[in-house]
XYZ file of C-alpha atoms in Angstrom:
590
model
C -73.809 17.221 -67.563
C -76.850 16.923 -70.097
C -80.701 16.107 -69.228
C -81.385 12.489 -68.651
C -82.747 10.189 -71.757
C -84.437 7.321 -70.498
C -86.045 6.300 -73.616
C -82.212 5.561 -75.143
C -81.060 3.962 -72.469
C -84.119 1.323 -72.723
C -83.126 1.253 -76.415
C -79.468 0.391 -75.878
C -80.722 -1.915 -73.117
C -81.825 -4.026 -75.621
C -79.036 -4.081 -77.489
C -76.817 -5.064 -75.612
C -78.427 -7.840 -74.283
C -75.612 -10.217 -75.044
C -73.122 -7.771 -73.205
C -74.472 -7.184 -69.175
C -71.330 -5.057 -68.112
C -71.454 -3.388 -71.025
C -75.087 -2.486 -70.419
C -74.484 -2.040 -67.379
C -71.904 0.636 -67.814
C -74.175 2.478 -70.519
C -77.078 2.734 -68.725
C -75.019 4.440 -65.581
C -73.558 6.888 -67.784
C -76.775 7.686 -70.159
C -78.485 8.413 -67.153
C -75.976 10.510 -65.810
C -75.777 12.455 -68.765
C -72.196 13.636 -68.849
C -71.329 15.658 -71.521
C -67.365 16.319 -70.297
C -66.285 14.990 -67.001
C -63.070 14.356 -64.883
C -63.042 11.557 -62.593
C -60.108 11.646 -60.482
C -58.650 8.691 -57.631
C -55.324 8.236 -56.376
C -52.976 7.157 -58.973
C -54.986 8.170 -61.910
C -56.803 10.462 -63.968
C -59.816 9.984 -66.659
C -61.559 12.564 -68.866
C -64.815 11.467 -69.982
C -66.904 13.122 -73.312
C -69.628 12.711 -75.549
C -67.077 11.575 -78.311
C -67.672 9.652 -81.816
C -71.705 9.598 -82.659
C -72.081 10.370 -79.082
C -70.834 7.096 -77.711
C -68.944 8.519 -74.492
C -65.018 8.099 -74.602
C -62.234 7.157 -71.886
C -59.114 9.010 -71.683
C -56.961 7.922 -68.654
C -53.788 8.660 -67.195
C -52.421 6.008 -65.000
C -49.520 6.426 -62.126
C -49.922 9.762 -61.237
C -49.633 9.643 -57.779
C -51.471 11.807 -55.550
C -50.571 11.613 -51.839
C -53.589 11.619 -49.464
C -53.855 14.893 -47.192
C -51.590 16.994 -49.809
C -52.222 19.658 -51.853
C -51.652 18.615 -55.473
C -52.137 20.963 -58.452
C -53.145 19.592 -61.577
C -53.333 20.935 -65.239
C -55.104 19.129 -68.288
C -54.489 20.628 -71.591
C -57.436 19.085 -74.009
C -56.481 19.670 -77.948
C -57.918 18.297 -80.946
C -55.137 16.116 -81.609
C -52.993 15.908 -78.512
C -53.275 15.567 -74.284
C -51.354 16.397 -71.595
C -51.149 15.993 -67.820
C -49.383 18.010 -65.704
C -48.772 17.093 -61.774
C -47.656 20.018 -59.466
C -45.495 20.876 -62.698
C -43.274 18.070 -62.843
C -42.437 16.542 -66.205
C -45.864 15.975 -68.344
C -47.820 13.183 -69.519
C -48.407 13.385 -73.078
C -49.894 11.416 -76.056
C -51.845 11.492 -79.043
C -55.643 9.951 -78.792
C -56.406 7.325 -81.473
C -59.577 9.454 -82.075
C -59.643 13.048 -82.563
C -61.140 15.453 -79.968
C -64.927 16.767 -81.220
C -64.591 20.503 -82.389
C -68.057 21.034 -81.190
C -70.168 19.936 -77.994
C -73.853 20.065 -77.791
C -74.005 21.671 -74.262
C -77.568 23.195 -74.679
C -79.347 22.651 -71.056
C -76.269 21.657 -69.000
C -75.585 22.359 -65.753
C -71.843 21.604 -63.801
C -71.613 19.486 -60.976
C -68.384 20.137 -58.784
C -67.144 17.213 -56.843
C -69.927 14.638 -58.047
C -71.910 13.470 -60.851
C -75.339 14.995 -59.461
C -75.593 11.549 -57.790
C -74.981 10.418 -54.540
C -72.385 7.371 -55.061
C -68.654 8.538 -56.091
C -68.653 11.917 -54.087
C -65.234 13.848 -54.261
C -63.689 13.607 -50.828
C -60.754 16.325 -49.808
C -60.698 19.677 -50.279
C -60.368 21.826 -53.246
C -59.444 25.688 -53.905
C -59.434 26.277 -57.615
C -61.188 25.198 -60.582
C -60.127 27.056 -63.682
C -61.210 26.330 -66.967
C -58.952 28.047 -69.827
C -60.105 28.357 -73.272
C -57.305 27.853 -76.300
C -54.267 28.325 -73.963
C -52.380 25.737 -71.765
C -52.425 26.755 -68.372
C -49.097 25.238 -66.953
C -46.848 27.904 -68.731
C -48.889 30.242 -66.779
C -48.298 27.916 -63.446
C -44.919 26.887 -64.124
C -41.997 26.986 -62.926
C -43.525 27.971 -59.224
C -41.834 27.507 -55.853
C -44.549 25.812 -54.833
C -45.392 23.292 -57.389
C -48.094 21.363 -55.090
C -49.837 24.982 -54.679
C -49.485 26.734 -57.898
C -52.424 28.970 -57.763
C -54.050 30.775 -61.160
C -57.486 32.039 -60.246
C -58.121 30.983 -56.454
C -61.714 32.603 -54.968
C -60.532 35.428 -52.495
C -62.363 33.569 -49.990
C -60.316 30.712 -50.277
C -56.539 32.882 -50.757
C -55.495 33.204 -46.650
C -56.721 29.780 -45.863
C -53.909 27.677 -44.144
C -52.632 24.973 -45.645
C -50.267 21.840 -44.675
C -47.104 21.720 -46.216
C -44.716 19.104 -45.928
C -42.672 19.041 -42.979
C -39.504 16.856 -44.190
C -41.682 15.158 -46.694
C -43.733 13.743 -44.245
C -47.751 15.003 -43.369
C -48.505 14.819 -39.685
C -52.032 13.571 -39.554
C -52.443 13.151 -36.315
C -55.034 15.576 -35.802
C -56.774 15.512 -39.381
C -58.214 19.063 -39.025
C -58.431 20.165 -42.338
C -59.648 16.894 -43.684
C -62.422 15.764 -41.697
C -65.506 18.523 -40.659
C -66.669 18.958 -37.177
C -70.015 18.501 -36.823
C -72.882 19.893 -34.025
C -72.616 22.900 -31.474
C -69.915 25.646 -32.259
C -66.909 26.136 -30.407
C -64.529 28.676 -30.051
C -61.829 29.406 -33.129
C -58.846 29.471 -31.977
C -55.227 29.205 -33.221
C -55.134 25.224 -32.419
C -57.994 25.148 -34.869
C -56.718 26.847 -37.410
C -57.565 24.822 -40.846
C -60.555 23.211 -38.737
C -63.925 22.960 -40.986
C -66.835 23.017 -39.206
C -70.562 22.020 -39.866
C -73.237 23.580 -38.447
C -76.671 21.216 -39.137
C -78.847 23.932 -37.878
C -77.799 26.712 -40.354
C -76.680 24.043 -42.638
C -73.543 25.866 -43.241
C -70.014 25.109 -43.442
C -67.214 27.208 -41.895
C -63.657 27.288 -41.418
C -61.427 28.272 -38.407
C -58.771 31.835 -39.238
C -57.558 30.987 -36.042
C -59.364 33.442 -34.572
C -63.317 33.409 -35.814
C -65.317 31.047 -38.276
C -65.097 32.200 -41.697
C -68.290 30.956 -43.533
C -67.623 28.811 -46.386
C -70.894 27.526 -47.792
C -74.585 28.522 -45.612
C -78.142 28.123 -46.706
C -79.487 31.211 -47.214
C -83.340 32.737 -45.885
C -85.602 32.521 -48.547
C -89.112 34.490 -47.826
C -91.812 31.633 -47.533
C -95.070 34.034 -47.121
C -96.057 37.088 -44.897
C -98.120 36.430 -41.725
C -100.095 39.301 -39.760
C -97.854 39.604 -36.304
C -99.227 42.097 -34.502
C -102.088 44.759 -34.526
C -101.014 47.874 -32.477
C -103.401 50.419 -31.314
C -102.275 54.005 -31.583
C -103.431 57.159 -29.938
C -104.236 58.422 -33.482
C -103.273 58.356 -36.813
C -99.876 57.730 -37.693
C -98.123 59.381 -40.733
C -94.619 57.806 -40.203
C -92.517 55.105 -38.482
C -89.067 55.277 -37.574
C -87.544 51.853 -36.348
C -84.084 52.556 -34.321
C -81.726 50.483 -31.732
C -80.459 52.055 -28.283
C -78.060 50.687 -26.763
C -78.588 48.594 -23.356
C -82.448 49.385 -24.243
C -83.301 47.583 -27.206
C -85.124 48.207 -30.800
C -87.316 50.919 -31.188
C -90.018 52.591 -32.779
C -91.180 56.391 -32.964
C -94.463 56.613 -34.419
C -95.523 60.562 -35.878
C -99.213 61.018 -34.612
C -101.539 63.224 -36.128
C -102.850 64.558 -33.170
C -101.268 67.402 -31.207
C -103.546 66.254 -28.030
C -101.877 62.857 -27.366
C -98.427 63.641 -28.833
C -96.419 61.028 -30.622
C -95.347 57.638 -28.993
C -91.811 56.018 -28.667
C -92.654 52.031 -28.898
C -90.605 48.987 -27.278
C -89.660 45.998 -28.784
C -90.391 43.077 -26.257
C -91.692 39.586 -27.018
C -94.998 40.397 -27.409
C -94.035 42.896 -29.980
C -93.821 46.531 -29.513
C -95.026 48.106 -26.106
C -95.436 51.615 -25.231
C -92.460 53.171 -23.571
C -92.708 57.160 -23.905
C -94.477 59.999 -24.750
C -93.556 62.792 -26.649
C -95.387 66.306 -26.805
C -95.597 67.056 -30.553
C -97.627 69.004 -33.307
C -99.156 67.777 -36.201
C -96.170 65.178 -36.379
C -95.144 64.144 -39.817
C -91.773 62.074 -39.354
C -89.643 61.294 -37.252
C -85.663 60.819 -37.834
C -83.161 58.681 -35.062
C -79.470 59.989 -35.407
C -76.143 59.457 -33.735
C -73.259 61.960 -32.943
C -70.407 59.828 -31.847
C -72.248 57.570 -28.652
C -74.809 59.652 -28.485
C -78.912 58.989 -29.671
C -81.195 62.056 -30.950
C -84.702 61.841 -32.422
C -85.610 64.841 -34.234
C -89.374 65.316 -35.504
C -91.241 67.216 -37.979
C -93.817 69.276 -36.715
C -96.796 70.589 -38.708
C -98.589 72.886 -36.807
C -101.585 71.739 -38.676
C -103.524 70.173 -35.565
C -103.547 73.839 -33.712
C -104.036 75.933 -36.483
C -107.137 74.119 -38.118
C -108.037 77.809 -40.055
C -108.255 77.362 -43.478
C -108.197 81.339 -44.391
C -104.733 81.361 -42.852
C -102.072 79.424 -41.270
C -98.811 79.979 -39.474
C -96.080 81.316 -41.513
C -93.761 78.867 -39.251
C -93.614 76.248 -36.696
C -90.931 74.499 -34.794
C -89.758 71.323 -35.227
C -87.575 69.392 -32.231
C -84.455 67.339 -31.803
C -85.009 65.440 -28.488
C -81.394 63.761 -27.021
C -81.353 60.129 -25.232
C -81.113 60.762 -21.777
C -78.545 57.335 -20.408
C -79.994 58.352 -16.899
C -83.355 58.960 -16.902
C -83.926 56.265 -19.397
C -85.715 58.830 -21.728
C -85.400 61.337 -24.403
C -85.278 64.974 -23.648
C -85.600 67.926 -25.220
C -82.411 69.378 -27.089
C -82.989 72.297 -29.883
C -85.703 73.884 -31.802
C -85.329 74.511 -34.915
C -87.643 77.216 -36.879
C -89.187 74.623 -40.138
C -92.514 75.282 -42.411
C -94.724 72.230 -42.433
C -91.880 70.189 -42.397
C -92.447 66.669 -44.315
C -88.838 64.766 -43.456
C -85.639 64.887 -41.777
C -82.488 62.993 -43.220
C -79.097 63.091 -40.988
C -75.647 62.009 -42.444
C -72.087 62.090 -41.821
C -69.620 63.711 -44.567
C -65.897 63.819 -43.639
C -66.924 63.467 -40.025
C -69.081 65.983 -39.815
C -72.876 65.573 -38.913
C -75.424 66.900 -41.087
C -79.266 67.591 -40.980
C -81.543 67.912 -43.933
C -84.787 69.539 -43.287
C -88.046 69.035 -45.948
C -90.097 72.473 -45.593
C -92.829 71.686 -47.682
C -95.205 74.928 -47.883
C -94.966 78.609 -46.003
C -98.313 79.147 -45.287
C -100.997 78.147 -47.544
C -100.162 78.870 -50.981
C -96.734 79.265 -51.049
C -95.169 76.219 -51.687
C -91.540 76.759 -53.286
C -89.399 78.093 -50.441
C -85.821 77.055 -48.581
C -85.461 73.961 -47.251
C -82.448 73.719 -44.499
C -79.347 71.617 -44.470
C -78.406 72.144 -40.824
C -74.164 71.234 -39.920
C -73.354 70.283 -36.200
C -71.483 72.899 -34.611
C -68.897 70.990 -31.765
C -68.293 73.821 -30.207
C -71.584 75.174 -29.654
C -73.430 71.758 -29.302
C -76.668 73.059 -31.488
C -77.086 72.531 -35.151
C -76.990 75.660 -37.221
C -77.543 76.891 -40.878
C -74.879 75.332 -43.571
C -76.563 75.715 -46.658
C -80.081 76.496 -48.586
C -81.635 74.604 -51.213
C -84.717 76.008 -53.328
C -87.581 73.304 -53.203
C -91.196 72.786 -54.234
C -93.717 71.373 -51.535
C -90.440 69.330 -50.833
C -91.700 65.970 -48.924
C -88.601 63.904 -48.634
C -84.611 63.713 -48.230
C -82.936 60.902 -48.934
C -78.861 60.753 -48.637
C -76.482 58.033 -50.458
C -72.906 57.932 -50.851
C -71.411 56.102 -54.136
C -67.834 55.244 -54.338
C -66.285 58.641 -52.968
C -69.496 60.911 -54.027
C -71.932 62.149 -51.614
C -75.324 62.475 -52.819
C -79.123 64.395 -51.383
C -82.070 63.685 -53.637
C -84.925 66.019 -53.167
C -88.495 64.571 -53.616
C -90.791 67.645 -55.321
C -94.638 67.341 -54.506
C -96.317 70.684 -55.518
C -95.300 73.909 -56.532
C -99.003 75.695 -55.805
C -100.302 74.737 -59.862
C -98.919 71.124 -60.898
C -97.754 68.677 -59.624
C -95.219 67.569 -62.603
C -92.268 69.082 -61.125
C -88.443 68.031 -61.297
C -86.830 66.386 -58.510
C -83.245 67.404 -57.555
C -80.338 64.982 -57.152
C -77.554 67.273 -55.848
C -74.007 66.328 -55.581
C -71.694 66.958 -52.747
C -69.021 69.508 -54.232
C -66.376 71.830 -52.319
C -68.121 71.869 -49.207
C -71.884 72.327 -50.606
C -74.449 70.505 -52.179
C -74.683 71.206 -56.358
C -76.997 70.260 -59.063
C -76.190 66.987 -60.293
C -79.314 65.380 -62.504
C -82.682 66.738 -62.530
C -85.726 63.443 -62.910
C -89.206 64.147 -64.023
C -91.867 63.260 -61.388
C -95.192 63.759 -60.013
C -96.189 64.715 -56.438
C -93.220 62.684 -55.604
C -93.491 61.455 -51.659
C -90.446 59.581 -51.156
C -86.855 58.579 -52.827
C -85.378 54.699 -51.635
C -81.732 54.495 -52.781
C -80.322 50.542 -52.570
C -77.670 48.584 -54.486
C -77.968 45.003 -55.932
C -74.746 43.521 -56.249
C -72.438 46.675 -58.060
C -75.822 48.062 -58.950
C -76.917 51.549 -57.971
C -80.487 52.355 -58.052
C -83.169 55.054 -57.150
C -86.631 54.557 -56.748
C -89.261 57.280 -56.436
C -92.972 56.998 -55.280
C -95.157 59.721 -57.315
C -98.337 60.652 -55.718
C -100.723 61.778 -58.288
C -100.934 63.547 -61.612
C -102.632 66.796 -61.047
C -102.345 70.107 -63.660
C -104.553 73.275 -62.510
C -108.090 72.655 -62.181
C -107.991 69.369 -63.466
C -109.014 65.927 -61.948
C -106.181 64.296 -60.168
C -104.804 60.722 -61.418
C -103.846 58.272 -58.664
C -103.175 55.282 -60.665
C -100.033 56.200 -62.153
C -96.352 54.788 -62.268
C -93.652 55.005 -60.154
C -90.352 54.663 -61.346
C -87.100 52.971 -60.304
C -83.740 54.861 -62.207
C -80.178 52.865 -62.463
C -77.207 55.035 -61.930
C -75.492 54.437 -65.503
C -71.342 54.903 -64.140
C -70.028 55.699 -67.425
C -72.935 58.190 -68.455
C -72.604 59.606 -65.246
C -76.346 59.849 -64.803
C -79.737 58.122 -63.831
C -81.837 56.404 -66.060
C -85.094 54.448 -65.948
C -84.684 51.586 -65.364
C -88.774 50.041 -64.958
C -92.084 51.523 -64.467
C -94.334 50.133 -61.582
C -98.006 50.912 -61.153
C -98.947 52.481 -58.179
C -101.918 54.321 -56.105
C -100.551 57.348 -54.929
C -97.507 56.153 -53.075
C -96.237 57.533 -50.443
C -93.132 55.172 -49.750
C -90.831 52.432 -50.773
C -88.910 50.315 -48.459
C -85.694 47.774 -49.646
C -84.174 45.109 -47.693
C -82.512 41.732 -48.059
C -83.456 38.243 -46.832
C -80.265 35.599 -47.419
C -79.592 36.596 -51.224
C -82.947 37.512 -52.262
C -84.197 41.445 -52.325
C -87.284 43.173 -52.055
C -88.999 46.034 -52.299
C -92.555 47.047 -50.429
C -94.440 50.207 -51.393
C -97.260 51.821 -49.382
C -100.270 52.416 -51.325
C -102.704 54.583 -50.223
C -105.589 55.921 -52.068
C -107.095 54.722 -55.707
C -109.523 57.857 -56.033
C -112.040 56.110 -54.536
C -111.160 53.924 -51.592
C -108.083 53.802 -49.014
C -108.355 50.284 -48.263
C -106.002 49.126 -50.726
C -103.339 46.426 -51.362
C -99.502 47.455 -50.354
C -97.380 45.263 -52.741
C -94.329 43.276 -51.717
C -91.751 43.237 -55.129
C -88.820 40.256 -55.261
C -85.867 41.003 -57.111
C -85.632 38.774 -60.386
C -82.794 40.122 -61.949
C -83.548 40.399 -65.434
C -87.049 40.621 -65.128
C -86.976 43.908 -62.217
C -89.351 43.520 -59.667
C -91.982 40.896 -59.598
C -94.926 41.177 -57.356
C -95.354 38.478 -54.665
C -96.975 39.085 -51.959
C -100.174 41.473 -51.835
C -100.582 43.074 -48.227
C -104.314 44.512 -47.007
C -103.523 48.127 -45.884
C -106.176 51.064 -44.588
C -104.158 54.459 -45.519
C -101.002 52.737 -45.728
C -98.276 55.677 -44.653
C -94.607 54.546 -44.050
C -93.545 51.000 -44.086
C -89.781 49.837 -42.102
C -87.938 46.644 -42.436
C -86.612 45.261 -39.216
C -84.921 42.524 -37.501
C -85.105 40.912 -34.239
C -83.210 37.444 -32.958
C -82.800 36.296 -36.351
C -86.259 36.745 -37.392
C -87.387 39.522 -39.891
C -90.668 41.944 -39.720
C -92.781 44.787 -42.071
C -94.414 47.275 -39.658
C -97.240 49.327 -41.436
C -98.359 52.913 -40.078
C -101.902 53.751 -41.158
C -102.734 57.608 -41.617
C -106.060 57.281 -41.663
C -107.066 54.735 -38.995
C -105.147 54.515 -35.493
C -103.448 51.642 -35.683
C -100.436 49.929 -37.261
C -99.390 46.541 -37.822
C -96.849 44.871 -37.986
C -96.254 41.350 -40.198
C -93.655 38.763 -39.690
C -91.417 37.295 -42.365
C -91.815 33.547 -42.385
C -88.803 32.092 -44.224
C -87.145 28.723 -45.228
């Protein structure tokens, strides 16, 4: 179907004054633009185009005789000179138009409209699983012969391929019930193998479903759309907060553990309730940085970064180690507990992941004392014998301040974020590759201070972003206002590339998720060389365009953002590291 043109239709209008059904029949299809149409009723057929100095053009096929609550497969072959109609492949209808076919349609600004006109009056009614449209070849030698004439399938949507269907039971339909012809509307009820076939419409979801005989399948469902952001809740914290780590337990609820600065009130485990998140537990900790939530089979750990930093305030000289902690979930006392120490330098992140069923932990030991800033960082393998975590492998890094883990296809993959190497802070960043039991070089990537790697897929699409810090060479001035950079994996060069630059003030974190079909990305912002009140910016997938800003978010210090969900409603929580408090925003969508 074309635009509308109301100023020909008021021309034709006049005239054809001497002709009302004519006019009357023009003006319905001028303003209903159709460029190419099928218009299809019980015992016949019509294709309808823009033919002859655009006048449009009738092609019918009478008798064809479709029975009502049947499958029927039908095949029109357009040519320049010739048409044909074939009926669940029985013996075609053929003939030669008195008026040739146009070689060429003007279909610039037209849009398809399956099972109407764009209009309300002369709605398809039924059911349909296939519409195929087959340049320069005529589909029915590909259909026919077929066993099942009435069901001949050439490209059905894999949604569509187990869904029952009625056949004929001695050439007669029983009706009785009318399941898969007429939608149930209102509350759901169980699927079950009596409703097999059964459509269902939900009016509060606005979604259509159908009944596998054993759970709705969605069909068709309006999807969230984000609306705007709306402040939810402003929570007070015992001191700064450098990171947030949102987790479920089970028979508990959602989760947060929130990395305090300060050694002297520890860190805080959060509850989600209804009046947002509630303090549940305590944790002893030092100079927390992150925090990471893990399973091993049923069973929930927390492990945290510790600093040292709050207990060793001398600049002339700090610890050459500290000890960072995995705490277990204790199912009886409702709590977690200490588990293992683990010997870490100023550790910035942990990242835990499974390969071949084994558990993994990735340690980020950003600096050994003062100066020295390119060391080992850990990957730590589960031992199941033992029940500890123990050395598997070490990995040269540079004031390392992130892990982040991704699988793609049958690859494992640990990206490394580099901040400082004691002189620059232009270092490489280290994708490795999971290879004979160990991690390997796979691509180096160019960045500066870089805080944090996001990994997330769009569709087929594999992509990395990376939050740089600042620019910083020597002596010289440091440079927050810089890019950060989002790389596509390229599958057939086997590499990372950029994919677009976005402006930033020394970031310190992105954060992806999905609302419906439409996916964003959040980074934290926090510091301009001059204030740390700044604007975290909320980026919407556009598809060609990358990521377009939307939504700008007042932050003080912004840290760590996390995505979450709660009773079908979605929420941002900010930590702040240099205020104590975080916030947390809701997702209003429509």
């Amino acid at each position: 179907m074309g635009p509308s043109n109301l100023e020909t239709v008021a021309l034709e209008e006049k005239e054809d004054e001497q002709s009302p059904r004519k006019k009357e029949t023009k003006r319905d299809e001028k303003h209903a633009g159709i460029i190419l149409g099928l218009k299809l009723s019980q015992n016949s057929l019509h294709f309808v185009f823009n033919g002859h100095r655009k006048a449009t053009e009738h092609w019918s096929f009478q008798g064809i005789r479709l029975t009502p609550n049947q499958w029927h497969t039908l095949v029109l072959v357009v040519g320049v000179h010739r048409r044909k109609l074939t009926v669940d492949c029985n013996p075609p209808l053929e003939s030669v138009p008195s008026r040739a076919f146009p070689s060429d349609l003007n279909i610039q600004a037209s849009r398809f409209h399956i099972g109407s006109r764009g209009r309300w009056k002369g709605l398809f009614s039924g059911l349909m699983r296939q519409l195929v449209l087959v340049p320069n070849s005529d589909a029915s030698n590909q259909l026919c012969p077929s066993s099942d004439p009435r069901l001949a399938a050439l490209s059905v949507p894999p949604l569509l391929l187990d869904l029952p269907v009625r056949r004929r039971q001695n050439e007669r339909h029983d009706t009785s019930s009318g399941a898969a012809g007429r939608p149930s509307v209102g509350a759901e009820r169980p699927c079950s193998e009596l409703l097999r076939g059964q459509l269902w419409f939900n009016p509060l979801k606005k979604g259509l479903y159908v009944c596998d005989g054993s759970a709705w399948i969605t069909v068709l469902e309006d999807h969230k759309r984000l609306d705007y952001v709306l402040e939810q809740q402003v929570l007070a914290t015992s001191s700064e907060t450098h990171d947030v780590e949102v987790f479920q337990i089970q028979d508990i609820g959602l989760m947060a553990a929130m990395a305090h600065r300060s050694s002297a009130s520890g860190s805080a485990v959060y509850l989600w309730t209804n009046l947002g998140f509630r303090l549940y537990q305590n944790i002893s900790t030092n100079g927390a940085l992150s925090w990471k939530h893990f399973q091993i089979g049923k069973k929930a750990y927390l492990v945290v970064s510790n600093s040292g930093t709050e207990t060793n305030k001398s600049v002339d000289k700090q610890p050459e180690s500290d000890f960072s902690v995995i705490y277990k979930w204790s199912k009886r006392r409702k709590r977690f507990v200490r588990f293992q120490t683990l010997q870490t330098y100023c550790a910035r992140d942990w990242e835990a992941f499974d390969i071949n069923e084994q558990t993994y932990l990735a340690v980020a030991n950003h600096r050994m004392g003062n100066n020295n800033h390119t060391i080992n960082s850990v990957i730590y393998k589960w031992n199941r014998s033992t029940k500890s975590f123990e050395v598997h492998q070490t990995l040269i890094t540079s004031g390392a301040y992130d892990w982040e883990f991704f699988k793609v296809g049958p690859y494992h993959f640990l990206v490394v974020a580099n901040a400082f190497d004691g002189v620059t802070t232009s270092l490489d960043s280290v994708i490795y590759v999971w290879i004979d039991g160990k991690f390997q070089v796979f691509q180096t990537i160019k960045t500066f201070c870089a805080t944090d790697w996001e990994m997330f897929q769009i569709g087929s699409r594999v992509f990395l972003v990376v939050a740089n810090g600042h620019r910083l060479q020597g002596n010289g001035p440091s440079q927050y206002t810089i890019n950060s950079t989002i790389y596509e994996l390229d599958m057939s060069g086997r590499m990372f590339v950029r994919f677009q630059d976005i402006v930033t003030y020394s970031a310190v974190d992105w954060e992806f998720f999905s609302l419906g079909e439409e996916y964003f990305l959040v980074v934290a912002n926090s510091y301009n060389g001059e204030s740390y009140s700044l604007n975290s910016i909320l980026y919407r997938w556009q598809g060609y365009e990358g990521f377009v800003p939307v939504h700008w978010l007042p932050t003080i210090g912004c840290s760590d953002w996390e995505f979450f969900s709660s009773n079908g409603e979605s929420f941002l929580i900010y930590s702040s590291a240099k205020a104590p408090f975080s916030k947390v925003f809701k997702l209003k969508t429509y």
